């Protein structure tokens, strides 16, 4: 159990249980909607008595995960800038920052807006805003939030950003996103990236802040040494670009990337400043199978904290049972969710409303009306299905955290 140094843990959690939904009150209608997301009568009840399906986070595991990440990056001489696309929850973002994170990352401008509206100001949006609508929203946010940083990876987009900033009489902070080789987003490393960075630096209403390079493919490579090799090789061209930009006299305040799978090796990339880890706070079956430094089979660095509690609806058929947590509660991401604490059974959520347990050589079976707990398949899209997270300790609800950025995908 962690000490009270974890941001006066109980005081923080008890305070946010009631107030987090009310931190942003731009109008009464919105405030009523936000306040309705929490039910104070559920504080103190057992998670097994909550209506299902329900999304829960075990606070002991969650807090230890936050501590493990922060302690590791600090000892490695870099920072953590967690990705809020994982949790979409301003309460969690504030907690991460209060416990040492440099700030947060966001995926979309709508997420950025919600985080700022709920008191989070250190925001780095990793996805470029390429349409006039999104650019205008981003610049309006920048006008209010002086520490908002956004990405670009084309000359045309950089000029559009500068023009939009000029129209509002502001100077916007910008980083150049570099493609690690997956050709999803980002500009090619080397001279193309240097030329873009120099353009950004020269535009009158942009302030060049450095670079991003996220190699998503490296995060789930099985085996620690194989993952380390992939991570270092995948970032090598970005590191060379960082060196070239530094020699050119550019401001290289930020060199951000990496993630939960590579957090303890990202510091080996020269110039690297911060890890964009997201899933570490929750974990899921996608990460659990990649192996860690001391365990080739299971990723043990972080404990699963995010679970779905579900109820068995039917159990009369041999070899199987049906639950109330299907695709709308679990997604259809693979690998499928797993039943906590049990063996000899599998779980699928391919049906919209129903999940299926299939018994092989089960450690137990379930009867209609009984509840069970699932480790989620992929935490990011699962969180986006729920309005709130029930924060529990020893199976008791200690706080209820609204997922304020749920559905904010624009």
Short mmCIF file of C-alpha atoms in Angstrom, two decimals:
data_model
loop_
_atom_site.label_atom_id
_atom_site.label_comp_id
_atom_site.label_asym_id
_atom_site.label_seq_id
_atom_site.Cartn_x
_atom_site.Cartn_y
_atom_site.Cartn_z
CA UNK A 1 0.00 0.00 0.00
CA UNK A 2 1.36 3.39 -0.91
CA UNK A 3 2.04 6.12 1.63
CA UNK A 4 0.07 9.34 2.04
CA UNK A 5 2.69 11.09 -0.13
CA UNK A 6 0.56 10.09 -3.12
CA UNK A 7 -1.01 13.59 -3.26
CA UNK A 8 -2.73 13.08 0.13
CA UNK A 9 -4.50 10.22 -1.58
CA UNK A 10 -7.73 10.00 0.37
CA UNK A 11 -8.25 13.76 0.48
CA UNK A 12 -7.72 13.98 -3.26
CA UNK A 13 -10.06 11.12 -4.09
CA UNK A 14 -12.80 12.21 -1.71
CA UNK A 15 -12.63 15.75 -3.04
CA UNK A 16 -12.75 14.77 -6.70
CA UNK A 17 -15.58 12.30 -6.14
CA UNK A 18 -18.00 15.19 -5.67
CA UNK A 19 -16.31 18.19 -7.28
CA UNK A 20 -14.67 16.91 -10.45
CA UNK A 21 -17.88 16.98 -12.46
CA UNK A 22 -18.59 20.54 -11.35
CA UNK A 23 -15.18 22.07 -12.12
CA UNK A 24 -16.39 23.21 -15.50
CA UNK A 25 -19.75 25.04 -15.40
CA UNK A 26 -20.06 27.15 -18.56
CA UNK A 27 -23.86 26.99 -18.40
CA UNK A 28 -26.52 25.48 -16.20
CA UNK A 29 -27.62 22.86 -18.73
CA UNK A 30 -24.09 21.52 -19.08
CA UNK A 31 -23.57 21.61 -15.33
CA UNK A 32 -26.75 19.60 -14.74
CA UNK A 33 -25.63 17.01 -17.29
CA UNK A 34 -22.18 16.71 -15.77
CA UNK A 35 -23.45 16.50 -12.19
CA UNK A 36 -25.89 13.78 -13.13
CA UNK A 37 -22.94 11.58 -14.09
CA UNK A 38 -22.10 10.98 -10.42
CA UNK A 39 -24.27 9.48 -7.70
CA UNK A 40 -22.97 10.21 -4.23
CA UNK A 41 -25.07 7.40 -2.77
CA UNK A 42 -22.78 4.92 -4.54
CA UNK A 43 -19.71 6.07 -2.61
CA UNK A 44 -18.82 3.39 -0.10
CA UNK A 45 -20.80 0.56 -1.67
CA UNK A 46 -19.23 -2.67 -2.89
CA UNK A 47 -18.40 -2.74 -6.57
CA UNK A 48 -20.19 -6.09 -6.70
CA UNK A 49 -23.43 -4.27 -5.85
CA UNK A 50 -23.16 -1.75 -8.70
CA UNK A 51 -25.48 -2.09 -11.67
CA UNK A 52 -23.68 -3.81 -14.54
CA UNK A 53 -21.91 -3.62 -16.88
CA UNK A 54 -19.76 -1.16 -14.96
CA UNK A 55 -16.22 0.14 -15.47
CA UNK A 56 -14.01 0.05 -12.37
CA UNK A 57 -10.43 0.95 -11.52
CA UNK A 58 -8.61 -0.61 -8.58
CA UNK A 59 -6.93 2.31 -6.86
CA UNK A 60 -4.10 0.34 -5.26
CA UNK A 61 -3.01 -0.99 -8.66
CA UNK A 62 -3.66 2.33 -10.38
CA UNK A 63 -1.60 4.32 -7.90
CA UNK A 64 1.26 1.84 -8.02
CA UNK A 65 1.25 2.03 -11.82
CA UNK A 66 1.50 5.82 -11.70
CA UNK A 67 4.35 5.58 -9.21
CA UNK A 68 6.23 2.93 -11.21
CA UNK A 69 6.09 5.01 -14.38
CA UNK A 70 7.08 8.25 -12.70
CA UNK A 71 9.90 6.70 -10.67
CA UNK A 72 11.31 4.93 -13.74
CA UNK A 73 11.37 7.88 -16.11
CA UNK A 74 12.75 10.15 -13.40
CA UNK A 75 15.57 7.74 -12.65
CA UNK A 76 16.28 7.54 -16.40
CA UNK A 77 16.57 11.32 -16.68
CA UNK A 78 13.47 11.95 -18.79
CA UNK A 79 9.85 12.94 -18.19
CA UNK A 80 6.42 11.45 -18.62
CA UNK A 81 3.74 13.23 -20.67
CA UNK A 82 0.83 10.74 -20.40
CA UNK A 83 -1.62 10.39 -23.25
CA UNK A 84 -5.11 11.34 -22.12
CA UNK A 85 -6.72 9.53 -25.05
CA UNK A 86 -6.44 6.46 -22.83
CA UNK A 87 -8.59 7.71 -19.97
CA UNK A 88 -10.38 10.83 -21.33
CA UNK A 89 -10.78 11.84 -17.69
CA UNK A 90 -9.64 15.25 -16.41
CA UNK A 91 -9.50 13.95 -12.83
CA UNK A 92 -6.91 11.37 -13.85
CA UNK A 93 -4.99 13.95 -15.90
CA UNK A 94 -4.77 16.30 -12.94
CA UNK A 95 -3.67 13.43 -10.72
CA UNK A 96 -0.92 12.45 -13.17
CA UNK A 97 0.39 16.01 -13.34
CA UNK A 98 0.20 16.45 -9.57
CA UNK A 99 2.35 13.37 -9.19
CA UNK A 100 5.14 14.48 -11.49
CA UNK A 101 3.96 14.27 -15.11
CA UNK A 102 5.20 17.05 -17.38
CA UNK A 103 1.71 17.53 -18.78
CA UNK A 104 -0.61 15.45 -20.93
CA UNK A 105 -0.99 14.53 -24.57
CA UNK A 106 -4.29 14.56 -26.41
CA UNK A 107 -5.29 13.02 -29.71
CA UNK A 108 -7.95 15.46 -30.89
CA UNK A 109 -8.78 19.12 -30.47
CA UNK A 110 -12.07 18.21 -28.77
CA UNK A 111 -10.16 16.27 -26.11
CA UNK A 112 -7.85 19.24 -25.69
CA UNK A 113 -10.79 21.57 -25.17
CA UNK A 114 -12.37 19.34 -22.54
CA UNK A 115 -9.13 18.95 -20.63
CA UNK A 116 -8.58 22.71 -20.57
CA UNK A 117 -12.17 23.40 -19.57
CA UNK A 118 -11.64 21.10 -16.59
CA UNK A 119 -8.49 22.80 -15.36
CA UNK A 120 -5.72 20.99 -17.27
CA UNK A 121 -3.43 23.44 -19.05
CA UNK A 122 -0.22 21.59 -19.99
CA UNK A 123 -1.54 20.04 -23.22
CA UNK A 124 0.32 18.66 -26.24
CA UNK A 125 -1.98 17.59 -29.07
CA UNK A 126 -0.17 14.89 -31.04
CA UNK A 127 -2.52 14.78 -34.04
CA UNK A 128 -2.23 17.64 -36.52
CA UNK A 129 -5.23 19.90 -37.16
CA UNK A 130 -5.54 20.03 -40.94
CA UNK A 131 -9.02 21.44 -41.67
CA UNK A 132 -9.98 25.11 -41.29
CA UNK A 133 -12.57 24.17 -38.67
CA UNK A 134 -10.12 22.29 -36.48
CA UNK A 135 -7.40 24.89 -36.96
CA UNK A 136 -9.77 27.64 -35.83
CA UNK A 137 -10.77 25.61 -32.76
CA UNK A 138 -7.13 24.92 -31.94
CA UNK A 139 -6.18 28.56 -32.22
CA UNK A 140 -9.13 29.65 -30.10
CA UNK A 141 -7.90 27.19 -27.49
CA UNK A 142 -4.35 28.51 -27.79
CA UNK A 143 -5.62 32.04 -27.23
CA UNK A 144 -6.95 30.93 -23.83
CA UNK A 145 -4.36 28.28 -22.96
CA UNK A 146 -0.80 29.59 -23.15
CA UNK A 147 0.76 26.14 -22.71
CA UNK A 148 -1.16 24.42 -25.52
CA UNK A 149 1.15 22.88 -28.15
CA UNK A 150 0.06 21.32 -31.45
CA UNK A 151 1.70 19.25 -34.16
CA UNK A 152 2.23 19.73 -37.87
CA UNK A 153 3.88 17.67 -40.60
CA UNK A 154 3.37 19.57 -43.86
CA UNK A 155 4.43 22.95 -45.17
CA UNK A 156 0.89 23.83 -46.23
CA UNK A 157 -0.47 23.05 -42.79
CA UNK A 158 2.24 25.07 -41.08
CA UNK A 159 1.35 28.13 -43.19
CA UNK A 160 -2.36 27.63 -42.41
CA UNK A 161 -1.57 27.49 -38.70
CA UNK A 162 0.44 30.68 -38.87
CA UNK A 163 -2.28 32.50 -40.78
CA UNK A 164 -4.95 31.38 -38.30
CA UNK A 165 -2.80 32.45 -35.37
CA UNK A 166 -2.17 35.83 -36.99
CA UNK A 167 -5.91 36.34 -37.43
CA UNK A 168 -6.32 36.06 -33.67
CA UNK A 169 -3.22 38.07 -32.85
CA UNK A 170 -1.41 35.20 -31.16
CA UNK A 171 1.76 33.13 -31.57
CA UNK A 172 1.10 29.37 -31.45
CA UNK A 173 3.53 26.77 -30.14
CA UNK A 174 4.15 24.00 -32.68
CA UNK A 175 6.12 20.75 -32.87
CA UNK A 176 6.98 18.83 -36.03
CA UNK A 177 5.69 15.25 -36.12
CA UNK A 178 8.22 12.83 -37.64
CA UNK A 179 7.25 9.56 -39.29
CA UNK A 180 9.13 6.63 -37.68
CA UNK A 181 8.57 4.56 -40.81
CA UNK A 182 4.99 3.39 -40.44
CA UNK A 183 3.69 6.05 -42.85
CA UNK A 184 0.65 6.79 -40.71
CA UNK A 185 1.38 10.43 -39.88
CA UNK A 186 4.44 12.64 -39.76
CA UNK A 187 7.01 13.96 -42.17
CA UNK A 188 10.03 11.97 -43.36
CA UNK A 189 13.01 12.26 -41.03
CA UNK A 190 16.18 14.08 -42.09
CA UNK A 191 16.20 16.96 -44.53
CA UNK A 192 12.40 17.09 -45.14
CA UNK A 193 11.81 17.38 -41.38
CA UNK A 194 14.60 19.95 -41.02
CA UNK A 195 13.17 22.09 -43.82
CA UNK A 196 9.72 22.03 -42.22
CA UNK A 197 11.12 22.88 -38.79
CA UNK A 198 13.02 25.82 -40.25
CA UNK A 199 9.86 27.00 -41.98
CA UNK A 200 7.88 26.81 -38.74
CA UNK A 201 10.66 28.68 -36.98
CA UNK A 202 10.54 31.42 -39.60
CA UNK A 203 6.77 31.92 -39.73
CA UNK A 204 5.78 35.05 -37.79
CA UNK A 205 2.97 33.55 -35.73
CA UNK A 206 4.43 30.15 -34.90
CA UNK A 207 6.93 29.22 -32.20
CA UNK A 208 8.89 26.05 -32.97
CA UNK A 209 9.18 23.83 -29.88
CA UNK A 210 10.74 20.59 -31.12
CA UNK A 211 9.64 17.23 -32.48
CA UNK A 212 7.38 14.23 -31.92
CA UNK A 213 8.02 10.69 -33.10
CA UNK A 214 5.77 7.87 -31.93
CA UNK A 215 6.55 4.33 -33.07
CA UNK A 216 3.31 2.55 -32.20
CA UNK A 217 4.51 -0.69 -33.76
CA UNK A 218 7.28 -0.99 -31.18
CA UNK A 219 4.95 -0.92 -28.20
CA UNK A 220 3.58 -4.46 -28.55
CA UNK A 221 6.65 -6.32 -29.80
CA UNK A 222 6.90 -9.53 -27.76
CA UNK A 223 10.01 -9.99 -25.66
CA UNK A 224 11.96 -7.27 -23.89
CA UNK A 225 15.16 -7.44 -25.96
CA UNK A 226 13.30 -7.67 -29.27
CA UNK A 227 11.17 -4.69 -28.25
CA UNK A 228 14.23 -2.73 -27.14
CA UNK A 229 15.97 -3.37 -30.46
CA UNK A 230 12.89 -2.31 -32.42
CA UNK A 231 12.38 0.81 -30.29
CA UNK A 232 15.95 2.06 -30.59
CA UNK A 233 16.20 1.28 -34.30
CA UNK A 234 12.76 2.79 -34.95
CA UNK A 235 13.76 6.06 -33.31
CA UNK A 236 17.25 6.25 -34.78
CA UNK A 237 16.35 8.49 -37.72
CA UNK A 238 14.38 10.81 -35.47
CA UNK A 239 17.38 10.99 -33.15
CA UNK A 240 19.62 11.89 -36.09
CA UNK A 241 17.10 14.54 -37.13
CA UNK A 242 17.10 15.91 -33.59
CA UNK A 243 20.89 16.24 -33.79
CA UNK A 244 20.72 17.98 -37.17
CA UNK A 245 18.08 20.41 -35.90
CA UNK A 246 20.15 21.13 -32.80
CA UNK A 247 23.22 21.91 -34.92
CA UNK A 248 21.03 24.21 -37.04
CA UNK A 249 20.31 26.25 -33.92
CA UNK A 250 16.63 25.34 -33.60
CA UNK A 251 14.83 25.25 -30.26
CA UNK A 252 14.64 21.55 -29.35
CA UNK A 253 12.75 21.80 -26.08
CA UNK A 254 10.58 18.78 -26.93
CA UNK A 255 11.50 15.36 -28.30
CA UNK A 256 8.46 13.33 -27.33
CA UNK A 257 7.36 9.79 -28.19
CA UNK A 258 7.47 6.26 -26.87
CA UNK A 259 4.82 4.63 -24.75
CA UNK A 260 3.84 2.00 -22.21
CA UNK A 261 5.70 -0.80 -23.97
CA UNK A 262 8.98 1.12 -24.32
CA UNK A 263 8.93 3.48 -21.33
CA UNK A 264 12.01 1.91 -19.71
CA UNK A 265 14.13 2.02 -22.86
CA UNK A 266 13.08 5.30 -24.54
CA UNK A 267 15.76 7.20 -22.62
CA UNK A 268 18.38 5.38 -24.68
CA UNK A 269 17.40 7.51 -27.70
CA UNK A 270 19.71 10.58 -27.73
CA UNK A 271 17.88 13.83 -27.04
CA UNK A 272 14.63 12.16 -25.98
CA UNK A 273 12.69 14.25 -23.45
CA UNK A 274 9.41 12.56 -22.52
CA UNK A 275 7.31 9.40 -22.87
CA UNK A 276 3.74 9.57 -24.19
CA UNK A 277 2.61 6.56 -22.16
CA UNK A 278 -1.11 5.96 -21.85
CA UNK A 279 -2.16 2.40 -21.09
CA UNK A 280 0.20 1.97 -18.14
CA UNK A 281 -2.35 3.31 -15.66
CA UNK A 282 -4.95 0.67 -16.63
CA UNK A 283 -3.34 -2.15 -18.65
CA UNK A 284 -5.25 -4.61 -20.83
CA UNK A 285 -4.96 -8.03 -22.44
CA UNK A 286 -3.25 -6.45 -25.45
CA UNK A 287 -0.27 -5.45 -23.32
CA UNK A 288 -0.20 -8.30 -20.83
CA UNK A 289 1.16 -10.77 -23.37
CA UNK A 290 4.21 -8.79 -24.56
CA UNK A 291 6.57 -9.89 -21.80
CA UNK A 292 8.80 -7.82 -19.53
CA UNK A 293 12.48 -7.68 -18.68
CA UNK A 294 12.14 -10.48 -16.12
CA UNK A 295 9.20 -12.40 -17.57
CA UNK A 296 9.07 -13.42 -21.23
CA UNK A 297 5.43 -14.49 -21.07
CA UNK A 298 3.70 -11.70 -19.17
CA UNK A 299 4.16 -7.95 -18.92
CA UNK A 300 4.51 -7.49 -15.18
CA UNK A 301 5.73 -3.89 -15.00
CA UNK A 302 2.21 -2.60 -14.45
CA UNK A 303 -0.74 -4.31 -12.78
CA UNK A 304 -4.18 -4.52 -14.43
CA UNK A 305 -6.31 -1.91 -12.69
CA UNK A 306 -9.17 -1.35 -15.15
CA UNK A 307 -11.91 -3.98 -15.18
CA UNK A 308 -15.50 -4.45 -16.24
CA UNK A 309 -17.89 -6.05 -13.76
CA UNK A 310 -20.56 -8.02 -15.60
CA UNK A 311 -23.54 -10.17 -14.60
CA UNK A 312 -24.38 -13.67 -15.83
CA UNK A 313 -27.76 -13.64 -17.58
CA UNK A 314 -28.09 -17.31 -18.53
CA UNK A 315 -26.22 -20.40 -17.37
CA UNK A 316 -28.51 -23.32 -18.27
CA UNK A 317 -26.58 -24.44 -21.33
CA UNK A 318 -23.75 -26.89 -20.91
CA UNK A 319 -20.24 -25.55 -21.38
CA UNK A 320 -21.16 -21.88 -21.55
CA UNK A 321 -22.80 -18.87 -19.93
CA UNK A 322 -24.05 -15.52 -21.24
CA UNK A 323 -23.33 -12.14 -19.61
CA UNK A 324 -24.58 -8.59 -20.05
CA UNK A 325 -21.22 -7.24 -21.32
CA UNK A 326 -21.01 -7.53 -25.10
CA UNK A 327 -19.41 -5.40 -27.79
CA UNK A 328 -21.11 -2.22 -26.55
CA UNK A 329 -19.40 -2.71 -23.19
CA UNK A 330 -16.12 -4.40 -24.16
CA UNK A 331 -15.53 -3.61 -27.88
CA UNK A 332 -14.54 -6.40 -30.27
CA UNK A 333 -10.82 -5.78 -30.02
CA UNK A 334 -8.54 -8.81 -29.81
CA UNK A 335 -7.23 -10.45 -27.77
CA UNK A 336 -10.57 -10.80 -26.02
CA UNK A 337 -11.12 -9.78 -22.40
CA UNK A 338 -10.09 -12.28 -19.74
CA UNK A 339 -11.93 -13.35 -16.58
CA UNK A 340 -10.07 -12.14 -13.50
CA UNK A 341 -8.71 -14.85 -11.25
CA UNK A 342 -10.03 -17.83 -13.21
CA UNK A 343 -8.58 -20.39 -15.60
CA UNK A 344 -9.92 -22.90 -18.09
CA UNK A 345 -12.43 -20.53 -19.63
CA UNK A 346 -12.54 -17.96 -22.40
CA UNK A 347 -14.59 -14.81 -22.89
CA UNK A 348 -15.82 -13.24 -26.12
CA UNK A 349 -17.85 -10.08 -26.67
CA UNK A 350 -18.79 -10.42 -30.33
CA UNK A 351 -22.50 -9.88 -29.76
CA UNK A 352 -23.73 -6.31 -29.34
CA UNK A 353 -25.36 -6.79 -25.94
CA UNK A 354 -24.05 -10.13 -24.69
CA UNK A 355 -20.74 -11.67 -23.71
CA UNK A 356 -20.06 -15.40 -23.81
CA UNK A 357 -18.08 -17.50 -21.36
CA UNK A 358 -16.99 -20.86 -22.75
CA UNK A 359 -15.74 -23.51 -20.35
CA UNK A 360 -12.90 -25.86 -21.21
CA UNK A 361 -11.43 -27.10 -17.94
CA UNK A 362 -12.77 -24.32 -15.73
CA UNK A 363 -11.59 -23.40 -12.26
CA UNK A 364 -15.26 -22.72 -11.56
CA UNK A 365 -18.57 -22.12 -13.33
CA UNK A 366 -21.08 -19.29 -12.97
CA UNK A 367 -24.79 -19.29 -12.24
CA UNK A 368 -27.42 -16.81 -13.42
CA UNK A 369 -27.26 -13.60 -11.39
CA UNK A 370 -23.63 -14.01 -10.34
CA UNK A 371 -21.07 -11.35 -11.22
CA UNK A 372 -17.55 -11.62 -12.52
CA UNK A 373 -14.75 -9.26 -13.47
CA UNK A 374 -12.96 -8.83 -16.79
CA UNK A 375 -9.58 -7.43 -17.70
CA UNK A 376 -10.39 -5.29 -20.74
CA UNK A 377 -9.12 -6.05 -24.24
CA UNK A 378 -7.85 -2.56 -25.20
CA UNK A 379 -8.36 0.14 -22.60
CA UNK A 380 -8.57 3.21 -24.86
CA UNK A 381 -11.70 2.30 -26.85
CA UNK A 382 -13.30 0.58 -23.86
CA UNK A 383 -13.11 3.73 -21.73
CA UNK A 384 -14.77 5.66 -24.58
CA UNK A 385 -17.88 3.49 -24.10
CA UNK A 386 -18.60 4.62 -20.54
CA UNK A 387 -19.73 7.81 -18.80
CA UNK A 388 -17.83 7.22 -15.57
CA UNK A 389 -15.17 5.15 -13.84
CA UNK A 390 -15.81 3.77 -10.37
CA UNK A 391 -12.57 4.09 -8.38
CA UNK A 392 -12.46 1.30 -5.80
CA UNK A 393 -10.22 0.16 -2.98
CA UNK A 394 -10.67 -3.25 -1.39
CA UNK A 395 -13.76 -3.56 -3.63
CA UNK A 396 -15.40 -0.47 -2.08
CA UNK A 397 -16.27 2.57 -4.21
CA UNK A 398 -14.06 5.44 -3.06
CA UNK A 399 -14.69 7.91 -5.90
CA UNK A 400 -16.59 8.28 -9.15
CA UNK A 401 -14.67 9.89 -12.00
CA UNK A 402 -16.65 11.32 -14.95
CA UNK A 403 -15.16 10.49 -18.35
CA UNK A 404 -15.71 14.04 -19.53
CA UNK A 405 -14.05 13.56 -22.93
CA UNK A 406 -16.01 10.46 -23.81
CA UNK A 407 -17.04 10.66 -27.47
CA UNK A 408 -14.80 13.67 -28.06
CA UNK A 409 -13.28 12.24 -31.23
CA UNK A 410 -13.31 15.35 -33.41
#
